[in-house]
GROMACS .gro file of C-alpha atoms in nm:
model
  209
    1MET     CA    1  13.613   7.110  10.261
    2HIS     CA    2  13.323   6.953  10.075
    3PRO     CA    3  12.974   7.077  10.172
    4TYR     CA    4  12.891   6.723  10.281
    5ASP     CA    5  13.188   6.725  10.519
    6TYR     CA    6  13.085   7.066  10.649
    7PHE     CA    7  12.736   6.935  10.725
    8HIS     CA    8  12.877   6.643  10.923
    9ALA     CA    9  13.116   6.877  11.103
   10LEU     CA   10  12.817   7.084  11.215
   11ARG     CA   11  12.644   6.770  11.338
   12ARG     CA   12  12.948   6.675  11.544
   13GLY     CA   13  13.003   7.030  11.669
   14TRP     CA   14  12.640   7.114  11.743
   15PRO     CA   15  12.713   7.198  12.110
   16ILE     CA   16  12.948   7.477  11.997
   17LEU     CA   17  12.689   7.600  11.748
   18VAL     CA   18  12.417   7.606  12.014
   19VAL     CA   19  12.635   7.784  12.270
   20ALA     CA   20  12.745   8.047  12.016
   21THR     CA   21  12.384   8.106  11.907
   22ILE     CA   22  12.269   8.146  12.268
   23CYS     CA   23  12.556   8.385  12.337
   24GLY     CA   24  12.457   8.592  12.033
   25LEU     CA   25  12.099   8.600  12.154
   26LEU     CA   26  12.201   8.704  12.505
   27ALA     CA   27  12.425   8.977  12.366
   28ALA     CA   28  12.135   9.110  12.159
   29ILE     CA   29  11.908   9.109  12.465
   30ALA     CA   30  12.168   9.294  12.671
   31LEU     CA   31  12.228   9.551  12.396
   32SER     CA   32  11.856   9.612  12.350
   33ALA     CA   33  11.798   9.641  12.725
   34LEU     CA   34  12.078   9.897  12.760
   35THR     CA   35  11.960  10.106  12.463
   36THR     CA   36  11.755  10.411  12.560
   37THR     CA   37  11.395  10.377  12.444
   38GLN     CA   38  11.312  10.630  12.175
   39TYR     CA   39  10.980  10.726  12.017
   40THR     CA   40  10.962  10.893  11.677
   41ALA     CA   41  10.677  11.117  11.560
   42THR     CA   42  10.650  11.260  11.210
   43THR     CA   43  10.470  11.564  11.071
   44ARG     CA   44  10.416  11.595  10.695
   45ILE     CA   45  10.425  11.937  10.528
   46TYR     CA   46  10.320  12.021  10.174
   47PHE     CA   47  10.505  12.315  10.018
   48THR     CA   48  10.382  12.505   9.716
   49ALA     CA   49  10.526  12.792   9.515
   50SER     CA   50  10.317  13.075   9.373
   51GLY     CA   51  10.279  13.078   8.995
   52GLY     CA   52  10.070  13.233   8.726
   53ALA     CA   53   9.760  13.091   8.566
   54LYS     CA   54   9.946  12.960   8.261
   55GLY     CA   55  10.057  12.599   8.250
   56GLU     CA   56  10.419  12.698   8.192
   57ASP     CA   57  10.416  12.925   8.497
   58LEU     CA   58  10.266  12.651   8.711
   59SER     CA   59  10.527  12.403   8.589
   60ASN     CA   60  10.809  12.645   8.669
   61ALA     CA   61  10.663  12.709   9.014
   62ALA     CA   62  10.645  12.336   9.083
   63GLN     CA   63  11.007  12.287   8.975
   64TYR     CA   64  11.113  12.581   9.189
   65ALA     CA   65  10.939  12.439   9.496
   66LEU     CA   66  11.085  12.096   9.432
   67ALA     CA   67  11.437  12.236   9.413
   68ARG     CA   68  11.394  12.449   9.724
   69VAL     CA   69  11.266  12.175   9.954
   70GLN     CA   70  11.584  11.974   9.899
   71GLY     CA   71  11.763  12.216  10.132
   72PHE     CA   72  11.503  12.207  10.406
   73ASP     CA   73  11.686  11.930  10.593
   74ALA     CA   74  11.959  12.170  10.700
   75LEU     CA   75  11.712  12.455  10.746
   76ALA     CA   76  11.491  12.254  10.982
   77ARG     CA   77  11.791  12.185  11.206
   78SER     CA   78  11.917  12.543  11.202
   79SER     CA   79  11.909  12.772  11.503
   80THR     CA   80  11.664  13.009  11.333
   81VAL     CA   81  11.406  12.729  11.326
   82LEU     CA   82  11.492  12.552  11.651
   83ASP     CA   83  11.553  12.848  11.882
   84PRO     CA   84  11.182  12.944  11.892
   85VAL     CA   85  11.086  12.581  11.957
   86ALA     CA   86  11.336  12.556  12.241
   87ALA     CA   87  11.202  12.879  12.388
   88GLU     CA   88  10.844  12.752  12.373
   89SER     CA   89  10.946  12.431  12.548
   90GLY     CA   90  11.022  12.627  12.864
   91GLY     CA   91  11.380  12.513  12.883
   92THR     CA   92  11.306  12.140  12.875
   93VAL     CA   93  11.514  12.108  12.558
   94SER     CA   94  11.779  12.324  12.393
   95ALA     CA   95  11.818  12.404  12.026
   96GLY     CA   96  12.139  12.202  12.022
   97GLN     CA   97  11.965  11.898  12.163
   98LEU     CA   98  11.679  11.937  11.917
   99ALA     CA   99  11.921  11.946  11.625
  100GLY     CA  100  12.027  11.594  11.716
  101GLN     CA  101  11.668  11.475  11.753
  102VAL     CA  102  11.528  11.617  11.429
  103SER     CA  103  11.548  11.441  11.095
  104VAL     CA  104  11.394  11.557  10.768
  105SER     CA  105  11.297  11.345  10.471
  106THR     CA  106  11.248  11.498  10.127
  107SER     CA  107  11.181  11.351   9.785
  108MET     CA  108  11.307  11.429   9.435
  109THR     CA  109  10.957  11.388   9.296
  110THR     CA  110  10.731  11.565   9.545
  111THR     CA  111  10.731  11.877   9.762
  112MET     CA  112  10.616  11.682  10.066
  113VAL     CA  113  10.855  11.718  10.360
  114ASP     CA  114  10.849  11.483  10.659
  115VAL     CA  115  10.979  11.630  10.984
  116SER     CA  116  11.053  11.361  11.243
  117VAL     CA  117  11.158  11.402  11.604
  118ALA     CA  118  11.291  11.124  11.826
  119ASP     CA  119  11.247  11.155  12.201
  120THR     CA  120  11.228  10.940  12.512
  121SER     CA  121  10.868  11.057  12.556
  122ALA     CA  122  10.611  10.961  12.291
  123LYS     CA  123  10.393  11.265  12.365
  124ARG     CA  124  10.687  11.505  12.363
  125ALA     CA  125  10.809  11.361  12.031
  126ALA     CA  126  10.474  11.444  11.869
  127THR     CA  127  10.461  11.789  12.027
  128LEU     CA  128  10.815  11.878  11.918
  129SER     CA  129  10.759  11.743  11.567
  130GLU     CA  130  10.464  11.974  11.513
  131ALA     CA  131  10.645  12.267  11.678
  132VAL     CA  132  10.951  12.225  11.454
  133SER     CA  133  10.727  12.192  11.148
  134THR     CA  134  10.537  12.510  11.235
  135SER     CA  135  10.862  12.697  11.293
  136LEU     CA  136  11.001  12.569  10.962
  137ILE     CA  137  10.693  12.693  10.775
  138LYS     CA  138  10.730  13.036  10.935
  139GLU     CA  139  11.099  13.055  10.849
  140VAL     CA  140  11.035  12.956  10.488
  141ASP     CA  141  10.769  13.227  10.472
  142VAL     CA  142  11.028  13.482  10.584
  143LEU     CA  143  11.306  13.361  10.355
  144GLU     CA  144  11.086  13.333  10.047
  145ARG     CA  145  10.963  13.694  10.053
  146PRO     CA  146  11.135  13.914   9.793
  147SER     CA  147  11.056  14.211  10.017
  148LYS     CA  148  10.887  14.268  10.350
  149ASP     CA  149  10.556  14.378  10.201
  150SER     CA  150  10.543  14.129   9.915
  151PRO     CA  151  10.377  13.787   9.942
  152ALA     CA  152  10.592  13.480  10.004
  153SER     CA  153  10.688  13.287   9.692
  154MET     CA  154  10.651  12.960   9.886
  155THR     CA  155  10.405  12.848  10.151
  156GLY     CA  156  10.383  12.535  10.360
  157THR     CA  157  10.081  12.355  10.500
  158ILE     CA  158  10.074  12.072  10.752
  159VAL     CA  159   9.876  11.795  10.581
  160SER     CA  160   9.949  11.518  10.830
  161PRO     CA  161   9.995  11.624  11.194
  162ALA     CA  162  10.220  11.415  11.416
  163GLN     CA  163  10.052  11.134  11.603
  164VAL     CA  164  10.165  11.015  11.945
  165PRO     CA  165  10.351  10.692  11.865
  166SER     CA  166  10.212  10.383  12.035
  167ALA     CA  167  10.536  10.185  12.011
  168PRO     CA  168  10.903  10.282  12.041
  169SER     CA  169  11.112  10.322  11.728
  170SER     CA  170  11.425  10.214  11.913
  171PRO     CA  171  11.540   9.964  12.019
  172ASN     CA  172  11.390   9.729  11.762
  173TRP     CA  173  11.381   9.411  11.966
  174THR     CA  174  11.273   9.185  11.680
  175VAL     CA  175  11.553   9.295  11.450
  176ASN     CA  176  11.813   9.290  11.727
  177LEU     CA  177  11.719   8.940  11.844
  178LEU     CA  178  11.719   8.802  11.491
  179ALA     CA  179  12.055   8.965  11.425
  180GLY     CA  180  12.193   8.818  11.748
  181LEU     CA  181  12.075   8.470  11.651
  182VAL     CA  182  12.219   8.493  11.301
  183ILE     CA  183  12.552   8.639  11.408
  184GLY     CA  184  12.585   8.386  11.689
  185ALA     CA  185  12.507   8.100  11.452
  186MET     CA  186  12.758   8.231  11.197
  187ILE     CA  187  13.031   8.258  11.459
  188GLY     CA  188  12.952   7.910  11.588
  189SER     CA  189  12.959   7.768  11.235
  190GLY     CA  190  13.291   7.938  11.172
  191VAL     CA  191  13.441   7.792  11.489
  192VAL     CA  192  13.317   7.443  11.401
  193ALA     CA  193  13.450   7.470  11.045
  194THR     CA  194  13.787   7.597  11.169
  195ARG     CA  195  13.817   7.313  11.420
  196GLU     CA  196  13.729   7.057  11.153
  197PHE     CA  197  13.976   7.205  10.906
  198SER     CA  198  14.252   7.209  11.168
  199ALA     CA  199  14.180   6.848  11.267
  200ARG     CA  200  14.195   6.737  10.904
  201ALA     CA  201  14.520   6.927  10.854
  202ARG     CA  202  14.679   6.755  11.156
  203VAL     CA  203  14.567   6.412  11.031
  204SER     CA  204  14.707   6.491  10.688
  205ASP     CA  205  15.038   6.603  10.838
  206ARG     CA  206  15.070   6.285  11.045
  207ALA     CA  207  14.989   6.073  10.743
  208GLY     CA  208  15.259   6.241  10.541
  209THR     CA  209  15.535   6.193  10.799
   0.00000   0.00000   0.00000
């Protein structure tokens, strides 16, 4: 089908296109309305490794810290980090539930670690994010000590405390509605094009008989 023919097919089949687009929009509204509202709060931690005064020692310490933080995603969602947070919450959330709410973002170029927590309560999301971050710092302090009496080879500092989010992170109504409109329009266009192609095929068959 030539693009010109497709354009005219859309003009003739505009009711189908409109109905499909509206249906896509309604489906997006229904999906968004049924999705549980979630708020996400993020705490940023800066980790450093101890090194000597020489430039080479400092460079090695930085590389060591950078390599270590790559594994903090799994560590932040471990029971050793989350059990104390769950205990402090007074039973409002379990370590298992927290593991599904926590996400950690690390970088290959910096020792900054972002600890995010998603929750149905904006205030609780911020509180849990900071609690998990504090527990992670404590656990790293324990793990990075060569011996009980020696200083930790890595330390973490909260440089950006979690803020109570003012807007939900999910559902994203704007994205969902736009996606519904686009998908609905695409389906409607496909139906119109299929109908036009089938009609042309039938005409061609009748002409050939």
